[in-house]
Amino acid sequence: MEDIVNLYNRTSPSQKEQFQKNLVSNLHVKEKSNSSTYDDTWLVKMEETIRYLDNILRNPNRFIVNEEEIVKIELARRITVDSIKHLSRNTNLIQDYNQKTGEVRPSKILNINKEETFNTYENRFIYTLINNMKLYIERKKKEDIADNQLNEYKNFTYQGKGKMNDETVELSLQLTGKKEKGKEKNQVDSIPNRIAKVEERIRDLCSSDVYKSIAKLHVAPVTSPIKKTNLILKNVNFQYALDLWNFMQMNMEPSVKSNHTNKDYQDQGKLKEMMDQSFLLNCLIMNTMNQPEVTKEEQESLQEEVVNQSVNQLMNISDQLSLEELMKLVGDQYVKVKYKKVLDTSEIERIYKKAIREYMDKIEHLKVRKNESDQEDI
């Protein structure tokens, strides 16, 4: 890096300008990129909600059903107050009545069977939600499921022709860059593996007594809008279930988002300018084959010339600058250069620091001579 920077610095500005003036070049650029992102919000929703569905099915809402049936007296299992009231209203069911004893003998009587059932609106809602989750997952699995991926391809083709010291030079350069980024498909947290885990947990929900009981009844599925019963509104487990229901109803679009770019152009901007500078540097490197190595004395002379040119330019801008003002300008720039942390300019900083130190020595020498001259006048 040091040799290259020195080589560029030793080249006179007129030589660089002459090269640029005679340069004919073009830069052909191709850019292609394919990126895909997967929105796993739906999957996160299901992963978060399944445990609340499990809580509901472990502590289900029950309902007592009274099954009324008129049966022969000998088949009646249980005589209740409701059975007697029914018989009093339906005297045609009385077979015999003994006026002396007041005994009533019915031929048939109302039999009431009380049975506990899971067939409630809230349970049917959860049953329908689980079935909708299975259908939702099946539709998502038909998409081209993949984790976030990025494929990039860049190609620079540079053609340049110019002159360096009356020598015709040509450069043909082609650069190709590729980038592939994506997760391994067998990773534990990949989308397919996460879907498989959710499906497994849904199968556990389907094996619960509540789900199987409602499935046997072949009840009609619940449809939107969901009734806002007290249980659904106030129970936190049902609140999560309702949130998932609404999410699936409102998010039916594909989860895979793809972006494609394809550029093919002749660059006339900063890229071409930098490639032209690179061409010049390559020409300078080639010319070192026939040039003797620069001696230390020659290098120091060049450094002094650079500093002298800088001072002359400052004085041309304002010839009223005092010695103190000039020293302040140089000192301020020195501080900026000293603390600049750019890697590719570190060698240039070292050269300028050395030149500034030499210049400061000369300034100090001028001050001493000026003081001696003032004393002689006194």
mmCIF file of C-alpha atoms in Angstrom:
data_model
loop_
_atom_site.group_PDB
_atom_site.id
_atom_site.type_symbol
_atom_site.label_atom_id
_atom_site.label_comp_id
_atom_site.label_asym_id
_atom_site.label_seq_id
_atom_site.Cartn_x
_atom_site.Cartn_y
_atom_site.Cartn_z
ATOM 1 C CA MET A 1 0.000 0.000 0.000
ATOM 2 C CA GLU A 2 2.844 2.402 0.875
ATOM 3 C CA ASP A 3 4.599 1.901 -2.468
ATOM 4 C CA ILE A 4 1.381 2.492 -4.431
ATOM 5 C CA VAL A 5 0.583 5.713 -2.581
ATOM 6 C CA ASN A 6 4.134 6.992 -3.069
ATOM 7 C CA LEU A 7 3.969 6.111 -6.747
ATOM 8 C CA TYR A 8 0.768 8.119 -7.193
ATOM 9 C CA ASN A 9 2.101 11.083 -5.227
ATOM 10 C CA ARG A 10 5.306 11.238 -7.281
ATOM 11 C CA THR A 11 3.292 11.634 -10.474
ATOM 12 C CA SER A 12 3.009 15.277 -11.464
ATOM 13 C CA PRO A 13 -0.451 16.834 -11.777
ATOM 14 C CA SER A 14 0.259 17.736 -15.405
ATOM 15 C CA GLN A 15 1.012 14.101 -16.236
ATOM 16 C CA LYS A 16 -2.230 12.959 -14.589
ATOM 17 C CA GLU A 17 -4.196 15.637 -16.426
ATOM 18 C CA GLN A 18 -2.635 14.677 -19.743
ATOM 19 C CA PHE A 19 -3.549 11.043 -19.216
ATOM 20 C CA GLN A 20 -7.181 11.909 -18.445
ATOM 21 C CA LYS A 21 -7.345 14.168 -21.495
ATOM 22 C CA ASN A 22 -6.300 11.388 -23.879
ATOM 23 C CA LEU A 23 -8.309 8.665 -22.177
ATOM 24 C CA VAL A 24 -11.194 6.966 -23.988
ATOM 25 C CA SER A 25 -13.069 4.466 -21.840
ATOM 26 C CA ASN A 26 -16.411 2.872 -21.115
ATOM 27 C CA LEU A 27 -17.806 0.913 -18.211
ATOM 28 C CA HIS A 28 -20.573 -1.629 -18.758
ATOM 29 C CA VAL A 29 -22.414 -2.533 -15.547
ATOM 30 C CA LYS A 30 -24.798 -5.402 -14.913
ATOM 31 C CA GLU A 31 -26.685 -5.867 -11.662
ATOM 32 C CA LYS A 32 -29.108 -8.612 -10.779
ATOM 33 C CA SER A 33 -30.676 -9.405 -7.447
ATOM 34 C CA ASN A 34 -33.357 -11.766 -6.248
ATOM 35 C CA SER A 35 -34.588 -11.532 -2.695
ATOM 36 C CA SER A 36 -37.428 -13.264 -0.945
ATOM 37 C CA THR A 37 -38.842 -12.555 2.479
ATOM 38 C CA TYR A 38 -41.322 -14.655 4.371
ATOM 39 C CA ASP A 39 -43.854 -13.022 6.662
ATOM 40 C CA ASP A 40 -44.254 -15.495 9.516
ATOM 41 C CA THR A 41 -46.723 -13.368 11.503
ATOM 42 C CA TRP A 42 -49.461 -15.961 11.038
ATOM 43 C CA LEU A 43 -47.177 -18.683 12.343
ATOM 44 C CA VAL A 44 -46.203 -16.624 15.379
ATOM 45 C CA LYS A 45 -49.890 -16.011 16.087
ATOM 46 C CA MET A 46 -50.652 -19.720 16.055
ATOM 47 C CA GLU A 47 -47.608 -20.586 18.158
ATOM 48 C CA GLU A 48 -48.710 -18.069 20.788
ATOM 49 C CA THR A 49 -52.417 -19.026 20.780
ATOM 50 C CA ILE A 50 -52.252 -22.826 20.896
ATOM 51 C CA ARG A 51 -51.527 -22.932 24.620
ATOM 52 C CA TYR A 52 -54.655 -20.863 25.304
ATOM 53 C CA LEU A 53 -56.730 -23.246 23.180
ATOM 54 C CA ASP A 54 -55.286 -26.084 25.229
ATOM 55 C CA ASN A 55 -56.393 -24.308 28.421
ATOM 56 C CA ILE A 56 -59.951 -24.047 27.057
ATOM 57 C CA LEU A 57 -60.148 -27.725 26.106
ATOM 58 C CA ARG A 58 -58.751 -28.831 29.481
ATOM 59 C CA ASN A 59 -61.456 -26.843 31.275
ATOM 60 C CA PRO A 60 -64.349 -26.869 28.817
ATOM 61 C CA ASN A 61 -67.675 -25.125 29.076
ATOM 62 C CA ARG A 62 -70.438 -27.673 29.845
ATOM 63 C CA PHE A 63 -74.201 -27.595 29.428
ATOM 64 C CA ILE A 64 -76.900 -29.737 31.072
ATOM 65 C CA VAL A 65 -79.473 -31.025 28.566
ATOM 66 C CA ASN A 66 -82.904 -32.317 29.666
ATOM 67 C CA GLU A 67 -84.197 -34.965 27.294
ATOM 68 C CA GLU A 68 -87.979 -35.369 27.678
ATOM 69 C CA GLU A 69 -89.652 -38.550 26.512
ATOM 70 C CA ILE A 70 -93.105 -40.065 27.132
ATOM 71 C CA VAL A 71 -92.634 -43.750 27.869
ATOM 72 C CA LYS A 72 -94.648 -46.613 29.254
ATOM 73 C CA ILE A 73 -94.824 -46.543 33.007
ATOM 74 C CA GLU A 74 -92.775 -49.727 33.326
ATOM 75 C CA LEU A 75 -89.954 -48.172 31.280
ATOM 76 C CA ALA A 76 -89.726 -44.985 33.300
ATOM 77 C CA ARG A 77 -86.382 -44.700 35.047
ATOM 78 C CA ARG A 78 -87.078 -41.722 37.208
ATOM 79 C CA ILE A 79 -90.276 -40.004 38.293
ATOM 80 C CA THR A 80 -89.818 -36.318 38.996
ATOM 81 C CA VAL A 81 -92.027 -33.404 39.965
ATOM 82 C CA ASP A 82 -92.096 -32.401 36.311
ATOM 83 C CA SER A 83 -93.416 -35.877 35.462
ATOM 84 C CA ILE A 84 -96.329 -35.451 37.894
ATOM 85 C CA LYS A 85 -97.110 -31.962 36.590
ATOM 86 C CA HIS A 86 -97.138 -33.302 33.042
ATOM 87 C CA LEU A 87 -99.481 -36.138 34.015
ATOM 88 C CA SER A 88 -101.910 -33.705 35.689
ATOM 89 C CA ARG A 89 -102.098 -31.736 32.482
ATOM 90 C CA ASN A 90 -102.477 -34.840 30.312
ATOM 91 C CA THR A 91 -105.159 -36.972 32.015
ATOM 92 C CA ASN A 92 -105.531 -39.103 28.921
ATOM 93 C CA LEU A 93 -102.318 -40.829 30.067
ATOM 94 C CA ILE A 94 -104.102 -42.064 33.236
ATOM 95 C CA GLN A 95 -105.094 -45.693 32.888
ATOM 96 C CA ASP A 96 -106.912 -46.185 36.216
ATOM 97 C CA TYR A 97 -107.981 -44.153 39.227
ATOM 98 C CA ASN A 98 -109.094 -45.562 42.614
ATOM 99 C CA GLN A 99 -111.467 -43.125 44.247
ATOM 100 C CA LYS A 100 -111.271 -44.805 47.655
ATOM 101 C CA THR A 101 -107.508 -44.831 47.928
ATOM 102 C CA GLY A 102 -106.801 -41.935 45.533
ATOM 103 C CA GLU A 103 -104.295 -44.111 43.744
ATOM 104 C CA VAL A 104 -103.516 -43.105 40.168
ATOM 105 C CA ARG A 105 -102.190 -45.651 37.698
ATOM 106 C CA PRO A 106 -100.865 -44.039 34.488
ATOM 107 C CA SER A 107 -100.324 -45.964 31.308
ATOM 108 C CA LYS A 108 -97.548 -43.631 30.209
ATOM 109 C CA ILE A 109 -95.549 -40.896 31.891
ATOM 110 C CA LEU A 110 -93.015 -38.192 31.071
ATOM 111 C CA ASN A 111 -89.437 -39.375 31.553
ATOM 112 C CA ILE A 112 -86.728 -36.728 31.863
ATOM 113 C CA ASN A 113 -83.065 -37.626 31.281
ATOM 114 C CA LYS A 114 -80.463 -35.052 32.296
ATOM 115 C CA GLU A 115 -77.265 -35.280 30.285
ATOM 116 C CA GLU A 116 -74.069 -33.180 30.367
ATOM 117 C CA THR A 117 -72.917 -32.036 26.945
ATOM 118 C CA PHE A 118 -70.058 -30.047 25.414
ATOM 119 C CA ASN A 119 -72.298 -28.795 22.636
ATOM 120 C CA THR A 120 -72.143 -25.112 23.581
ATOM 121 C CA TYR A 121 -71.588 -22.128 21.319
ATOM 122 C CA GLU A 122 -68.198 -21.411 22.857
ATOM 123 C CA ASN A 123 -66.983 -24.972 22.342
ATOM 124 C CA ARG A 124 -68.301 -25.037 18.783
ATOM 125 C CA PHE A 125 -66.359 -21.805 18.204
ATOM 126 C CA ILE A 126 -63.108 -23.426 19.373
ATOM 127 C CA TYR A 127 -63.874 -26.561 17.344
ATOM 128 C CA THR A 128 -64.391 -24.469 14.194
ATOM 129 C CA LEU A 129 -61.277 -22.392 14.920
ATOM 130 C CA ILE A 130 -59.095 -25.510 15.134
ATOM 131 C CA ASN A 131 -60.467 -26.790 11.823
ATOM 132 C CA ASN A 132 -59.847 -23.383 10.227
ATOM 133 C CA MET A 133 -56.264 -23.458 11.507
ATOM 134 C CA LYS A 134 -55.701 -26.789 9.776
ATOM 135 C CA LEU A 135 -57.079 -25.443 6.488
ATOM 136 C CA TYR A 136 -55.051 -22.232 6.837
ATOM 137 C CA ILE A 137 -51.840 -24.210 7.329
ATOM 138 C CA GLU A 138 -52.541 -26.423 4.329
ATOM 139 C CA ARG A 139 -52.935 -23.339 2.135
ATOM 140 C CA LYS A 140 -49.703 -21.850 3.473
ATOM 141 C CA LYS A 141 -47.825 -25.097 2.795
ATOM 142 C CA LYS A 142 -48.744 -24.812 -0.896
ATOM 143 C CA GLU A 143 -46.748 -21.587 -1.102
ATOM 144 C CA ASP A 144 -43.057 -21.640 -1.962
ATOM 145 C CA ILE A 145 -42.001 -21.657 1.675
ATOM 146 C CA ALA A 146 -38.431 -20.527 2.238
ATOM 147 C CA ASP A 147 -36.545 -18.555 4.808
ATOM 148 C CA ASN A 148 -35.318 -15.087 3.923
ATOM 149 C CA GLN A 149 -32.924 -15.314 0.969
ATOM 150 C CA LEU A 150 -30.807 -12.917 -1.032
ATOM 151 C CA ASN A 151 -28.962 -13.589 -4.294
ATOM 152 C CA GLU A 152 -26.904 -10.828 -5.878
ATOM 153 C CA TYR A 153 -24.827 -10.745 -9.048
ATOM 154 C CA LYS A 154 -22.653 -7.822 -10.214
ATOM 155 C CA ASN A 155 -20.503 -7.531 -13.312
ATOM 156 C CA PHE A 156 -18.162 -4.699 -14.370
ATOM 157 C CA THR A 157 -16.684 -4.718 -17.864
ATOM 158 C CA TYR A 158 -14.182 -1.892 -18.361
ATOM 159 C CA GLN A 159 -12.479 -0.962 -21.621
ATOM 160 C CA GLY A 160 -9.945 1.868 -21.668
ATOM 161 C CA LYS A 161 -7.379 3.288 -24.097
ATOM 162 C CA GLY A 162 -5.016 6.178 -23.434
ATOM 163 C CA LYS A 163 -1.446 7.498 -23.558
ATOM 164 C CA MET A 164 1.284 7.525 -20.939
ATOM 165 C CA ASN A 165 4.584 9.176 -21.867
ATOM 166 C CA ASP A 166 3.860 8.855 -25.612
ATOM 167 C CA GLU A 167 3.079 5.191 -25.090
ATOM 168 C CA THR A 168 -0.356 3.878 -26.059
ATOM 169 C CA VAL A 169 -1.869 1.792 -23.270
ATOM 170 C CA GLU A 170 -5.012 -0.298 -23.181
ATOM 171 C CA LEU A 171 -6.866 -1.975 -20.344
ATOM 172 C CA SER A 172 -9.600 -4.611 -20.455
ATOM 173 C CA LEU A 173 -10.999 -5.599 -17.091
ATOM 174 C CA GLN A 174 -13.940 -7.701 -16.002
ATOM 175 C CA LEU A 175 -15.053 -8.024 -12.391
ATOM 176 C CA THR A 176 -17.772 -10.379 -11.209
ATOM 177 C CA GLY A 177 -19.264 -10.499 -7.734
ATOM 178 C CA LYS A 178 -21.796 -12.954 -6.319
ATOM 179 C CA LYS A 179 -23.567 -13.107 -2.992
ATOM 180 C CA GLU A 180 -25.851 -15.813 -1.683
ATOM 181 C CA LYS A 181 -27.494 -15.465 1.680
ATOM 182 C CA GLY A 182 -30.050 -17.728 3.282
ATOM 183 C CA LYS A 183 -30.747 -20.113 6.128
ATOM 184 C CA GLU A 184 -30.121 -23.812 5.949
ATOM 185 C CA LYS A 185 -33.339 -25.727 5.412
ATOM 186 C CA ASN A 186 -32.536 -28.220 8.166
ATOM 187 C CA GLN A 187 -32.209 -25.599 10.874
ATOM 188 C CA VAL A 188 -34.371 -26.105 13.952
ATOM 189 C CA ASP A 189 -36.024 -22.680 13.611
ATOM 190 C CA SER A 190 -36.740 -22.932 9.885
ATOM 191 C CA ILE A 191 -40.270 -22.199 8.677
ATOM 192 C CA PRO A 192 -41.122 -25.818 7.644
ATOM 193 C CA ASN A 193 -39.953 -27.181 10.991
ATOM 194 C CA ARG A 194 -41.980 -24.600 12.900
ATOM 195 C CA ILE A 195 -45.074 -25.457 10.842
ATOM 196 C CA ALA A 196 -44.555 -29.145 11.598
ATOM 197 C CA LYS A 197 -44.433 -28.386 15.337
ATOM 198 C CA VAL A 198 -47.661 -26.382 15.161
ATOM 199 C CA GLU A 199 -49.383 -29.208 13.272
ATOM 200 C CA GLU A 200 -48.275 -31.658 15.938
ATOM 201 C CA ARG A 201 -49.747 -29.496 18.702
ATOM 202 C CA ILE A 202 -52.996 -29.128 16.742
ATOM 203 C CA ARG A 203 -53.236 -32.917 16.536
ATOM 204 C CA ASP A 204 -52.973 -32.977 20.343
ATOM 205 C CA LEU A 205 -55.904 -30.556 20.541
ATOM 206 C CA CYS A 206 -57.939 -32.762 18.211
ATOM 207 C CA SER A 207 -57.413 -35.742 20.525
ATOM 208 C CA SER A 208 -59.189 -33.999 23.424
ATOM 209 C CA ASP A 209 -62.576 -35.243 24.632
ATOM 210 C CA VAL A 210 -64.257 -31.939 23.827
ATOM 211 C CA TYR A 211 -63.118 -31.901 20.198
ATOM 212 C CA LYS A 212 -64.008 -35.548 19.602
ATOM 213 C CA SER A 213 -67.402 -35.135 21.288
ATOM 214 C CA ILE A 214 -68.371 -32.192 19.088
ATOM 215 C CA ALA A 215 -66.986 -33.903 15.987
ATOM 216 C CA LYS A 216 -69.354 -36.856 16.594
ATOM 217 C CA LEU A 217 -72.352 -34.521 16.691
ATOM 218 C CA HIS A 218 -71.559 -33.210 13.207
ATOM 219 C CA VAL A 219 -72.543 -29.725 14.272
ATOM 220 C CA ALA A 220 -72.569 -26.856 11.802
ATOM 221 C CA PRO A 221 -69.394 -24.749 11.933
ATOM 222 C CA VAL A 222 -69.525 -21.338 13.545
ATOM 223 C CA THR A 223 -69.322 -18.396 11.126
ATOM 224 C CA SER A 224 -68.468 -14.730 11.455
ATOM 225 C CA PRO A 225 -69.377 -12.528 13.137
ATOM 226 C CA ILE A 226 -68.632 -14.314 16.388
ATOM 227 C CA LYS A 227 -71.224 -13.808 19.115
ATOM 228 C CA LYS A 228 -69.821 -11.756 21.966
ATOM 229 C CA THR A 229 -70.929 -13.968 24.835
ATOM 230 C CA ASN A 230 -69.783 -13.181 28.359
ATOM 231 C CA LEU A 231 -67.322 -16.066 28.299
ATOM 232 C CA ILE A 232 -65.757 -15.005 24.994
ATOM 233 C CA LEU A 233 -65.511 -11.363 26.082
ATOM 234 C CA LYS A 234 -64.184 -11.862 29.603
ATOM 235 C CA ASN A 235 -62.090 -15.031 29.495
ATOM 236 C CA VAL A 236 -58.450 -14.345 28.490
ATOM 237 C CA ASN A 237 -58.139 -17.724 26.751
ATOM 238 C CA PHE A 238 -61.104 -16.967 24.503
ATOM 239 C CA GLN A 239 -59.757 -13.467 23.837
ATOM 240 C CA TYR A 240 -56.609 -14.966 22.296
ATOM 241 C CA ALA A 241 -58.736 -17.413 20.322
ATOM 242 C CA LEU A 242 -60.912 -14.595 18.974
ATOM 243 C CA ASP A 243 -57.819 -12.570 18.026
ATOM 244 C CA LEU A 244 -56.460 -15.507 15.996
ATOM 245 C CA TRP A 245 -59.872 -16.004 14.344
ATOM 246 C CA ASN A 246 -60.003 -12.364 13.233
ATOM 247 C CA PHE A 247 -56.397 -12.461 12.037
ATOM 248 C CA MET A 248 -56.977 -15.456 9.772
ATOM 249 C CA GLN A 249 -60.154 -13.883 8.408
ATOM 250 C CA MET A 250 -58.319 -10.672 7.449
ATOM 251 C CA ASN A 251 -54.965 -12.072 6.258
ATOM 252 C CA MET A 252 -55.454 -14.353 3.299
ATOM 253 C CA GLU A 253 -52.699 -13.018 1.020
ATOM 254 C CA PRO A 254 -49.491 -15.035 0.376
ATOM 255 C CA SER A 255 -46.746 -14.724 2.958
ATOM 256 C CA VAL A 256 -43.874 -14.874 0.469
ATOM 257 C CA LYS A 257 -42.727 -11.510 -0.875
ATOM 258 C CA SER A 258 -40.239 -11.503 -3.769
ATOM 259 C CA ASN A 259 -38.214 -8.624 -5.180
ATOM 260 C CA HIS A 260 -36.278 -8.780 -8.444
ATOM 261 C CA THR A 261 -33.939 -6.191 -9.971
ATOM 262 C CA ASN A 262 -32.167 -6.350 -13.318
ATOM 263 C CA LYS A 263 -29.972 -3.443 -14.472
ATOM 264 C CA ASP A 264 -27.822 -3.269 -17.572
ATOM 265 C CA TYR A 265 -26.276 0.124 -18.421
ATOM 266 C CA GLN A 266 -23.217 2.137 -19.446
ATOM 267 C CA ASP A 267 -22.031 4.039 -16.390
ATOM 268 C CA GLN A 268 -20.995 7.660 -16.794
ATOM 269 C CA GLY A 269 -20.777 8.645 -13.138
ATOM 270 C CA LYS A 270 -18.665 7.967 -10.092
ATOM 271 C CA LEU A 271 -18.025 4.320 -10.889
ATOM 272 C CA LYS A 272 -16.468 5.145 -14.251
ATOM 273 C CA GLU A 273 -14.422 7.957 -12.701
ATOM 274 C CA MET A 274 -12.938 5.583 -10.136
ATOM 275 C CA MET A 275 -12.204 2.951 -12.793
ATOM 276 C CA ASP A 276 -10.393 5.618 -14.856
ATOM 277 C CA GLN A 277 -8.280 6.457 -11.818
ATOM 278 C CA SER A 278 -7.554 2.768 -11.381
ATOM 279 C CA PHE A 279 -6.441 2.616 -15.043
ATOM 280 C CA LEU A 280 -4.012 5.483 -14.424
ATOM 281 C CA LEU A 281 -2.595 3.758 -11.372
ATOM 282 C CA ASN A 282 -2.085 0.542 -13.324
ATOM 283 C CA CYS A 283 -0.219 2.475 -16.018
ATOM 284 C CA LEU A 284 2.035 4.036 -13.402
ATOM 285 C CA ILE A 285 2.765 0.612 -11.973
ATOM 286 C CA MET A 286 3.656 -0.696 -15.424
ATOM 287 C CA ASN A 287 6.028 2.226 -16.006
ATOM 288 C CA THR A 288 8.024 1.379 -12.899
ATOM 289 C CA MET A 289 9.495 -1.525 -14.884
ATOM 290 C CA ASN A 290 11.824 0.898 -16.666
ATOM 291 C CA GLN A 291 12.336 3.482 -13.913
ATOM 292 C CA PRO A 292 15.154 3.495 -11.325
ATOM 293 C CA GLU A 293 14.160 3.473 -7.675
ATOM 294 C CA VAL A 294 13.631 6.919 -6.194
ATOM 295 C CA THR A 295 16.419 7.891 -3.792
ATOM 296 C CA LYS A 296 15.831 9.304 -0.346
ATOM 297 C CA GLU A 297 17.157 12.689 -1.420
ATOM 298 C CA GLU A 298 14.760 12.781 -4.365
ATOM 299 C CA GLN A 299 11.852 11.857 -2.124
ATOM 300 C CA GLU A 300 12.691 14.593 0.388
ATOM 301 C CA SER A 301 13.021 17.105 -2.435
ATOM 302 C CA LEU A 302 9.587 16.160 -3.713
ATOM 303 C CA GLN A 303 8.091 16.538 -0.242
ATOM 304 C CA GLU A 304 9.570 20.029 0.085
ATOM 305 C CA GLU A 305 8.180 20.947 -3.322
ATOM 306 C CA VAL A 306 4.692 19.844 -2.271
ATOM 307 C CA VAL A 307 4.858 21.968 0.875
ATOM 308 C CA ASN A 308 6.228 24.981 -1.033
ATOM 309 C CA GLN A 309 3.424 24.736 -3.564
ATOM 310 C CA SER A 310 0.872 24.635 -0.749
ATOM 311 C CA VAL A 311 2.351 27.753 0.886
ATOM 312 C CA ASN A 312 2.498 29.613 -2.446
ATOM 313 C CA GLN A 313 -1.157 28.804 -3.100
ATOM 314 C CA LEU A 314 -2.106 30.162 0.330
ATOM 315 C CA MET A 315 -0.123 33.380 -0.253
ATOM 316 C CA ASN A 316 -1.703 33.818 -3.692
ATOM 317 C CA ILE A 317 -5.146 33.656 -2.133
ATOM 318 C CA SER A 318 -4.260 36.265 0.480
ATOM 319 C CA ASP A 319 -0.836 37.930 0.530
ATOM 320 C CA GLN A 320 -1.816 39.739 3.736
ATOM 321 C CA LEU A 321 -1.449 36.612 5.842
ATOM 322 C CA SER A 322 0.835 37.151 8.814
ATOM 323 C CA LEU A 323 3.270 34.529 10.020
ATOM 324 C CA GLU A 324 1.011 33.719 12.982
ATOM 325 C CA GLU A 325 -2.079 33.330 10.749
ATOM 326 C CA LEU A 326 -0.163 31.089 8.360
ATOM 327 C CA MET A 327 1.071 28.954 11.236
ATOM 328 C CA LYS A 328 -2.492 28.710 12.592
ATOM 329 C CA LEU A 329 -3.875 27.560 9.213
ATOM 330 C CA VAL A 330 -1.197 24.934 8.845
ATOM 331 C CA GLY A 331 -1.574 23.900 12.486
ATOM 332 C CA ASP A 332 -5.354 23.457 12.173
ATOM 333 C CA GLN A 333 -4.984 21.271 9.114
ATOM 334 C CA TYR A 334 -2.255 19.323 10.857
ATOM 335 C CA VAL A 335 -4.606 18.524 13.753
ATOM 336 C CA LYS A 336 -7.332 17.368 11.326
ATOM 337 C CA VAL A 337 -4.926 15.112 9.457
ATOM 338 C CA LYS A 338 -3.380 13.759 12.628
ATOM 339 C CA TYR A 339 -6.660 12.459 13.969
ATOM 340 C CA LYS A 340 -8.251 11.348 10.722
ATOM 341 C CA LYS A 341 -8.954 7.611 10.947
ATOM 342 C CA VAL A 342 -9.286 6.671 7.298
ATOM 343 C CA LEU A 343 -7.153 3.632 6.552
ATOM 344 C CA ASP A 344 -6.420 4.253 2.892
ATOM 345 C CA THR A 345 -5.073 7.789 3.595
ATOM 346 C CA SER A 346 -2.745 6.854 6.448
ATOM 347 C CA GLU A 347 0.382 6.968 4.271
ATOM 348 C CA ILE A 348 -0.587 10.339 2.803
ATOM 349 C CA GLU A 349 -0.997 11.641 6.340
ATOM 350 C CA ARG A 350 2.522 10.514 7.224
ATOM 351 C CA ILE A 351 3.982 12.337 4.219
ATOM 352 C CA TYR A 352 2.177 15.558 4.981
ATOM 353 C CA LYS A 353 3.110 15.429 8.646
ATOM 354 C CA LYS A 354 6.755 15.178 7.736
ATOM 355 C CA ALA A 355 6.423 18.058 5.272
ATOM 356 C CA ILE A 356 4.675 20.179 7.897
ATOM 357 C CA ARG A 357 7.424 19.493 10.444
ATOM 358 C CA GLU A 358 10.057 20.599 7.971
ATOM 359 C CA TYR A 359 8.020 23.662 7.120
ATOM 360 C CA MET A 360 7.643 24.543 10.812
ATOM 361 C CA ASP A 361 11.422 24.264 11.233
ATOM 362 C CA LYS A 362 11.879 26.734 8.389
ATOM 363 C CA ILE A 363 9.337 29.102 9.921
ATOM 364 C CA GLU A 364 11.159 28.935 13.237
ATOM 365 C CA HIS A 365 14.421 29.689 11.474
ATOM 366 C CA LEU A 366 12.846 32.738 9.808
ATOM 367 C CA LYS A 367 11.593 33.967 13.190
ATOM 368 C CA VAL A 368 15.083 33.689 14.692
ATOM 369 C CA ARG A 369 16.589 35.629 11.806
ATOM 370 C CA LYS A 370 13.866 38.254 12.090
ATOM 371 C CA ASN A 371 14.566 38.710 15.838
ATOM 372 C CA GLU A 372 18.308 39.041 15.182
ATOM 373 C CA SER A 373 17.645 41.647 12.522
ATOM 374 C CA ASP A 374 15.415 43.634 14.906
ATOM 375 C CA GLN A 375 18.131 43.619 17.585
ATOM 376 C CA GLU A 376 20.730 44.864 15.113
ATOM 377 C CA ASP A 377 18.437 47.790 14.178
ATOM 378 C CA ILE A 378 18.129 48.685 17.852
#
